[in-house]
GROMACS .gro file of C-alpha atoms in nm:
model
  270
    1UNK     CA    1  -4.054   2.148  -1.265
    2UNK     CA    2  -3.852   2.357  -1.501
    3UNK     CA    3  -3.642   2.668  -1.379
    4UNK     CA    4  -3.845   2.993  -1.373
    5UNK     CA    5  -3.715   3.345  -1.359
    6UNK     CA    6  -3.869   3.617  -1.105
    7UNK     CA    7  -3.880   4.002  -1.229
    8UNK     CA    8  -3.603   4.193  -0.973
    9UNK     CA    9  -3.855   4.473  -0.975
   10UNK     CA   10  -3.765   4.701  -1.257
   11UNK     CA   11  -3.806   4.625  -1.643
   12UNK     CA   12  -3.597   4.379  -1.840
   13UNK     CA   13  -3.438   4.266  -1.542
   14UNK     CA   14  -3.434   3.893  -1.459
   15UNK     CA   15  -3.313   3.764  -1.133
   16UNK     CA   16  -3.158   3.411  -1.164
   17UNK     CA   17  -3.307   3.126  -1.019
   18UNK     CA   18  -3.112   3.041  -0.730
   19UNK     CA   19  -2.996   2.667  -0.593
   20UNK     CA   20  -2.932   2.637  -0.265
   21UNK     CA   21  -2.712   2.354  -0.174
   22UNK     CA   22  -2.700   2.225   0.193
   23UNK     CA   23  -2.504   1.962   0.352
   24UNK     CA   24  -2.701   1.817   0.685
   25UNK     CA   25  -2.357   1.711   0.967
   26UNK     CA   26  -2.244   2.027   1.075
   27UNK     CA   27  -2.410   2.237   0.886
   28UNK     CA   28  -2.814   2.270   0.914
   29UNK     CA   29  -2.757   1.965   1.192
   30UNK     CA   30  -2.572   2.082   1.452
   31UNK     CA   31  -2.438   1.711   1.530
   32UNK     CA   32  -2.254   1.426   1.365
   33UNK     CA   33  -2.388   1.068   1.432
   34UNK     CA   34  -2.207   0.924   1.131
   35UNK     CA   35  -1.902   1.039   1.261
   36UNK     CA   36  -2.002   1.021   1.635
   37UNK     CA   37  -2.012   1.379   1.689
   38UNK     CA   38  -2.277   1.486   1.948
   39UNK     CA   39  -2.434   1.840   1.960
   40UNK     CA   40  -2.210   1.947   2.205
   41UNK     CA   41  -1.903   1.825   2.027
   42UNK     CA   42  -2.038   1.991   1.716
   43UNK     CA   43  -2.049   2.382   1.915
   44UNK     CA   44  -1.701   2.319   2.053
   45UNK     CA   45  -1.545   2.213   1.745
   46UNK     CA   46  -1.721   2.532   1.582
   47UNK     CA   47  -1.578   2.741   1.783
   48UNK     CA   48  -1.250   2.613   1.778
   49UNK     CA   49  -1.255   2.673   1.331
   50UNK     CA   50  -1.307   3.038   1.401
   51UNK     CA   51  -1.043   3.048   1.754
   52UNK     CA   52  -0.709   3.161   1.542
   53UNK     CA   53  -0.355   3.040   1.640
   54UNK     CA   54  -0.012   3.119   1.571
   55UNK     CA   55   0.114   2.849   1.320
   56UNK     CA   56   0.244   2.562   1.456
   57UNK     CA   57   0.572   2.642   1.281
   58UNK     CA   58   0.594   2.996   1.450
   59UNK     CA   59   0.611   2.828   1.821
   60UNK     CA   60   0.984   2.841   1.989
   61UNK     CA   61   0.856   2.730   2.316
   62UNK     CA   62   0.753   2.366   2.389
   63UNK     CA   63   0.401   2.364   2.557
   64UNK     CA   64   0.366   2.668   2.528
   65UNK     CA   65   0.104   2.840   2.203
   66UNK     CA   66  -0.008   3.134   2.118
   67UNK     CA   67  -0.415   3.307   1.997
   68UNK     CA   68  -0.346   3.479   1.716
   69UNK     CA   69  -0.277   3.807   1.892
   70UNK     CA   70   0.027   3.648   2.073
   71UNK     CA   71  -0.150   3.594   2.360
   72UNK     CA   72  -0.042   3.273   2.522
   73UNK     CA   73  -0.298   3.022   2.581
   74UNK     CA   74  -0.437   2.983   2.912
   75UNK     CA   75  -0.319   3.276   3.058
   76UNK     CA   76  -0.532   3.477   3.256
   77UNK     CA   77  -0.520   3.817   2.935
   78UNK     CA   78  -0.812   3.868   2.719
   79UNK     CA   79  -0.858   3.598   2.449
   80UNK     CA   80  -0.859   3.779   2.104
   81UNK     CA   81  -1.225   3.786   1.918
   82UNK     CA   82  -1.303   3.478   1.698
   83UNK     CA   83  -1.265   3.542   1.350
   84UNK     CA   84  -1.548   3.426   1.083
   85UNK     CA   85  -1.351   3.589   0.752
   86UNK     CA   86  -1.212   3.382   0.498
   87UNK     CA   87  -0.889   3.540   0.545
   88UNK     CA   88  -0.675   3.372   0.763
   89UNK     CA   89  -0.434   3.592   0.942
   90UNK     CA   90  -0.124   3.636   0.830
   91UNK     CA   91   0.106   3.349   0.995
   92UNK     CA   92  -0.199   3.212   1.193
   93UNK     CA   93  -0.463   2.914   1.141
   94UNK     CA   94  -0.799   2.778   1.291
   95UNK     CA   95  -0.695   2.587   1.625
   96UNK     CA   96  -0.916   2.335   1.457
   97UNK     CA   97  -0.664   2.333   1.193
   98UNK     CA   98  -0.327   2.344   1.365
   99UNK     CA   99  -0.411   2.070   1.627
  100UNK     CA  100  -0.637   1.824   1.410
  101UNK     CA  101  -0.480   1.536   1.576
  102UNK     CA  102  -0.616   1.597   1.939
  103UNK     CA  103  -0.971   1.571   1.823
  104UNK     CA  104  -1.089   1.512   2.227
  105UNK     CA  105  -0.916   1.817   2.311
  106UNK     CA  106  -1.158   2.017   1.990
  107UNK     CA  107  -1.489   1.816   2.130
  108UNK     CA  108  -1.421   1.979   2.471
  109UNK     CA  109  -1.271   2.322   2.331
  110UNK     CA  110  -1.442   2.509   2.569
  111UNK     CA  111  -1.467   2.344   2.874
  112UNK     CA  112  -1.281   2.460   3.179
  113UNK     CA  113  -0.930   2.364   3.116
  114UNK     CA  114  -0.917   2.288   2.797
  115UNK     CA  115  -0.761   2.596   2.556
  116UNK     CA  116  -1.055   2.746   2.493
  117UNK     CA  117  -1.215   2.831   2.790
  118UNK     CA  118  -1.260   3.141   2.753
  119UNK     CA  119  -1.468   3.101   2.466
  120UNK     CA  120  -1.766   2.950   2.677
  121UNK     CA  121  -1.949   3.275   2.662
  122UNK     CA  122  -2.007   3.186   2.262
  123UNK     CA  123  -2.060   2.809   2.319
  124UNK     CA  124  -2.357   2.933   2.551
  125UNK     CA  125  -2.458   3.147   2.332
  126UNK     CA  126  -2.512   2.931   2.014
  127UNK     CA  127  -2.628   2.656   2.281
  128UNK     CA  128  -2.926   2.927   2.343
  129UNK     CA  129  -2.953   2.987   2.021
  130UNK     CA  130  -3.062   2.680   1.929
  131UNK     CA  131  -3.360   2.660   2.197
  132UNK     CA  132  -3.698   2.616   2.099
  133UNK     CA  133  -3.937   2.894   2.285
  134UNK     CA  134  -4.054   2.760   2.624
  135UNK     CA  135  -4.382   2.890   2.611
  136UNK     CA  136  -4.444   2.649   2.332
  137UNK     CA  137  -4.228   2.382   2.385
  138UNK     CA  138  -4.533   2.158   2.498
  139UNK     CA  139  -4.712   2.181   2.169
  140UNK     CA  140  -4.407   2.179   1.934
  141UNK     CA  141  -4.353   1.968   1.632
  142UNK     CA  142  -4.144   1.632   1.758
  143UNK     CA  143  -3.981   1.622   1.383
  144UNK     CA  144  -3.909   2.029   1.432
  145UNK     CA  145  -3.805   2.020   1.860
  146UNK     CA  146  -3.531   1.798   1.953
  147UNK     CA  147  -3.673   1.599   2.351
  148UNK     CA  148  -3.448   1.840   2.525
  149UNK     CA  149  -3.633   2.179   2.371
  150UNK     CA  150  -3.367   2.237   2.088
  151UNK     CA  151  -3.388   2.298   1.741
  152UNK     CA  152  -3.356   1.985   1.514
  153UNK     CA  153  -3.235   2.164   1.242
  154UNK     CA  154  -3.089   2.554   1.242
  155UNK     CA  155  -3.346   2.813   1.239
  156UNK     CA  156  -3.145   2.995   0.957
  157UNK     CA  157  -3.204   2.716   0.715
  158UNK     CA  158  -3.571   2.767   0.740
  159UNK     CA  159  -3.539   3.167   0.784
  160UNK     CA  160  -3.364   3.145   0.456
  161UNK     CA  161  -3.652   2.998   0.309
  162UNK     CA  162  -3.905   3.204   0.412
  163UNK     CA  163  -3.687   3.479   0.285
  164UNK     CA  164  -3.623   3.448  -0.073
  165UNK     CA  165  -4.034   3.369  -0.078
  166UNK     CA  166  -4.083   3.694   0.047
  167UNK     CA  167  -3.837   3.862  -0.208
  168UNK     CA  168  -4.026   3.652  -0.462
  169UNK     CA  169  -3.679   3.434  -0.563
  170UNK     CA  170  -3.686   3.127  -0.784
  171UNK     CA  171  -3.481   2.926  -0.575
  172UNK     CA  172  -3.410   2.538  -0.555
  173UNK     CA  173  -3.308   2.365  -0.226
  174UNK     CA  174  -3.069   2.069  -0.225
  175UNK     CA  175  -2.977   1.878   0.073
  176UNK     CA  176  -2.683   1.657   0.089
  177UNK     CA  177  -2.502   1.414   0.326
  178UNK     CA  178  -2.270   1.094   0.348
  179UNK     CA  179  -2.489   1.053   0.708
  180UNK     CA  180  -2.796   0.781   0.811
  181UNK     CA  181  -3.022   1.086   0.912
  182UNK     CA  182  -3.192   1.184   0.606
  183UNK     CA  183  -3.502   1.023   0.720
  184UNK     CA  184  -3.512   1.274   1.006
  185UNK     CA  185  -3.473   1.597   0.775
  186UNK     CA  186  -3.731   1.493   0.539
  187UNK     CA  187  -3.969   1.444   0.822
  188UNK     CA  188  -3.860   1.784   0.957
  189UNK     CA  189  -3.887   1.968   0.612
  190UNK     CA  190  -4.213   1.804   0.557
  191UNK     CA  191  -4.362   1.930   0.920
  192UNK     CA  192  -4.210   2.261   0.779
  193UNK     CA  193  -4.405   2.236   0.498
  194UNK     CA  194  -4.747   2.112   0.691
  195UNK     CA  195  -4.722   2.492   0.888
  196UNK     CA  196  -4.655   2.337   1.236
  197UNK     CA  197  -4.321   2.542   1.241
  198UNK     CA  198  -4.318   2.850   1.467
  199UNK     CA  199  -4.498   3.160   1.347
  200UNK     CA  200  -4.173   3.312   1.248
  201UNK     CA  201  -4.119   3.030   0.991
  202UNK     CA  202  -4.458   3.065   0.789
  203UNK     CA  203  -4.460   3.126   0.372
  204UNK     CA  204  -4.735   3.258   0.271
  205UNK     CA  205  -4.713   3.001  -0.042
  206UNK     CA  206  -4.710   2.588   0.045
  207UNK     CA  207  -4.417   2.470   0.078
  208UNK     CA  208  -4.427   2.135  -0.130
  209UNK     CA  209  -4.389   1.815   0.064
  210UNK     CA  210  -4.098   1.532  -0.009
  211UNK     CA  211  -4.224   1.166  -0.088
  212UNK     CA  212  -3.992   0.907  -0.176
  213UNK     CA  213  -4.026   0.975  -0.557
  214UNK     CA  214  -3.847   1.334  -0.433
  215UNK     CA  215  -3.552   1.050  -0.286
  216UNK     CA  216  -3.230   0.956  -0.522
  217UNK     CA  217  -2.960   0.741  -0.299
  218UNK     CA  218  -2.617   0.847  -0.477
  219UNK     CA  219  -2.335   0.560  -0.520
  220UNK     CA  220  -1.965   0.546  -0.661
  221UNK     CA  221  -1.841   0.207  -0.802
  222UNK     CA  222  -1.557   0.065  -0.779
  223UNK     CA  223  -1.462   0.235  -1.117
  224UNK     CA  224  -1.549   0.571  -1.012
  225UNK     CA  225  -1.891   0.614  -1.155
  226UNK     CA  226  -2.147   0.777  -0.969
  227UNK     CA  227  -2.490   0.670  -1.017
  228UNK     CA  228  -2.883   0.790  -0.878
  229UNK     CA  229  -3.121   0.576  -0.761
  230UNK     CA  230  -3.507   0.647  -0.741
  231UNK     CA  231  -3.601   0.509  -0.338
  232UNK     CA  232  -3.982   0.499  -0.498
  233UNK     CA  233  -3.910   0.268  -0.803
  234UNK     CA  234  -3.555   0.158  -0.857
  235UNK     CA  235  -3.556   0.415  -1.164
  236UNK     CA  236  -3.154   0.428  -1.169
  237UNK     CA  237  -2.976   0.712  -1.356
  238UNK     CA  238  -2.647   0.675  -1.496
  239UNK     CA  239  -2.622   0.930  -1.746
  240UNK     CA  240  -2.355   1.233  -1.600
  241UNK     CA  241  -2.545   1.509  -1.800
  242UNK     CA  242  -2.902   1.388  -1.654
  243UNK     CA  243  -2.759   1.335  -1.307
  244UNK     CA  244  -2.607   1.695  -1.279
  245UNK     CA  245  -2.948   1.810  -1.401
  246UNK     CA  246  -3.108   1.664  -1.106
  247UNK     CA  247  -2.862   1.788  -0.875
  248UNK     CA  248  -2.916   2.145  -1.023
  249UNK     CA  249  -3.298   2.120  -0.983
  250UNK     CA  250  -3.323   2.147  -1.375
  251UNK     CA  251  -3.586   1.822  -1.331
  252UNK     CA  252  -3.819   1.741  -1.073
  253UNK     CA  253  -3.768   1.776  -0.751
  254UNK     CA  254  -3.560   1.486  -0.581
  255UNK     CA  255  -3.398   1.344  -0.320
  256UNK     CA  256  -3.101   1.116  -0.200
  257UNK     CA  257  -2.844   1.021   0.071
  258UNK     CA  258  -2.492   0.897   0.058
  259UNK     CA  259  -2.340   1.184  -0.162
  260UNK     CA  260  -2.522   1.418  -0.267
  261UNK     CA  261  -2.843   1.342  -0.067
  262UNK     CA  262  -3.170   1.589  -0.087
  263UNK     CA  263  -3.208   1.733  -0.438
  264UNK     CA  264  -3.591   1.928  -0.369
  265UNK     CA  265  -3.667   2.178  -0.690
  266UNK     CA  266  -3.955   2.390  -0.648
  267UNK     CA  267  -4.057   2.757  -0.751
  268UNK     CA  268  -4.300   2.990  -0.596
  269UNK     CA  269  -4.537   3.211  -0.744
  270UNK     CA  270  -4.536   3.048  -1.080
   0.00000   0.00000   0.00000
């Protein structure tokens, strides 16, 4: 499908076409299993990326650390607001960051006792977050509702979606991941694209549907080449220039795992 360009609304101006690129662990999958991270380890280890710390360096005390406010932690004061810029304070970094090497310690961030506890308020609420509508929890899509009434994927992936349709974007969605679950998204994206998604989550034009022609699995060598391999028909693709047109959603819509896993072009309204 090649590239097309959508009017912005006045004259002569074009409005790029846009290509979304999505990795699946962490990111639209709020869970791990590659890297045996549960959904529960995944909230606590979010929340412990945006909880900010004094530097490691900066600490005089032994056992004893400080939030980013120089507030110790555990003490009984206010714990300072989590911080989603890109800036890092000045002399502080991500908990996540300064204590990588206690990664039980980030899995249970905010559990009671562990440093940050009082952070449970936002663990609860991204837990909530993620809960599919109990009025319609009995009729829900298995591929779209985890067993326990949850989300499989993050509503803002698919809100995303629906918005640049409505704004009448050119837009290309690629999905990526080194993780076993791609089967899972596909089937998800797929009951996306049948409708059977919450009303909220409705385009008003299809949403195309992946086969395995739309799959590539993505390899390295041993010599550092990366190659693409059609799941459909063994059609392998070797060529750098060819493969980074793929991955840009400058050819037809495709798929893969290992590297760089879901590559899905597609434009609405022409």
């Amino acid at each position: 499908m090649a590239p097309a360009h959508v009017s912005a609304g006045t004259a002569g101006d074009v409005m790029p076409t846009l290509i979304l690129h999505f990795d699946v662990n962490e990111t639209i999958l709020v869970a791990d299993p590659a890297g045996g991270d549960t959904l529960t380890d995944c909230l606590n280890k979010s929340v412990a990326k945006n909880a900010y710390v004094w530097e490691p360096s900066r600490e005089t005390t032994p056992g004893v650390r400080h939030w980013c406010d120089g507030t110790v932690i555990g003490s009984e004061s206010p714990v300072p607001p989590l911080v989603p810029d890109w800036k890092w304070p000045e002399g502080c970094m991500p908990y996540y960051r300064a204590y990588s090497e206690d990664k039980e310690e980030l899995k249970c961030f905010t559990e009671p006792g562990r440093a940050g506890a009082a952070y449970r308020t936002v663990y609860n609420q991204m837990m909530t977050s993620l809960e599919w509508p109990e009025d319609s929890r009995a009729s829900a899509n298995g591929r779209l509702c985890r067993e326990e009434g949850l989300h499989f994927l993050l509503p803002a992936l698919f809100r995303t979606i629906c918005e640049l349709e409505r704004q009448g974007r050119s837009f290309g969605v690629v999905i990526r991941t080194f993780g076993s679950d791609i089967e899972d998204v596909v089937e998800a994206l797929n009951a996306f694209a049948s409708g059977t998604h919450l009303s909220e989550f409705q385009t008003t034009t299809p949403f195309p549907t992946i086969d395995k022609h739309n799959v590539w699995d993505g390899k390295y060598s041993d010599t550092g080449n990366f190659t693409l391999t059609c799941r459909a028909d063994g059609t392998l693709i070797e060529d750098e220039d060819v493969i980074l047109d793929v991955m840009e959603g400058r050819c037809q819509g495709k798929e893969m795992t290992d590297i760089a896993v879901v590559n899905r072009k597609y434009n609405f309204g022409d």
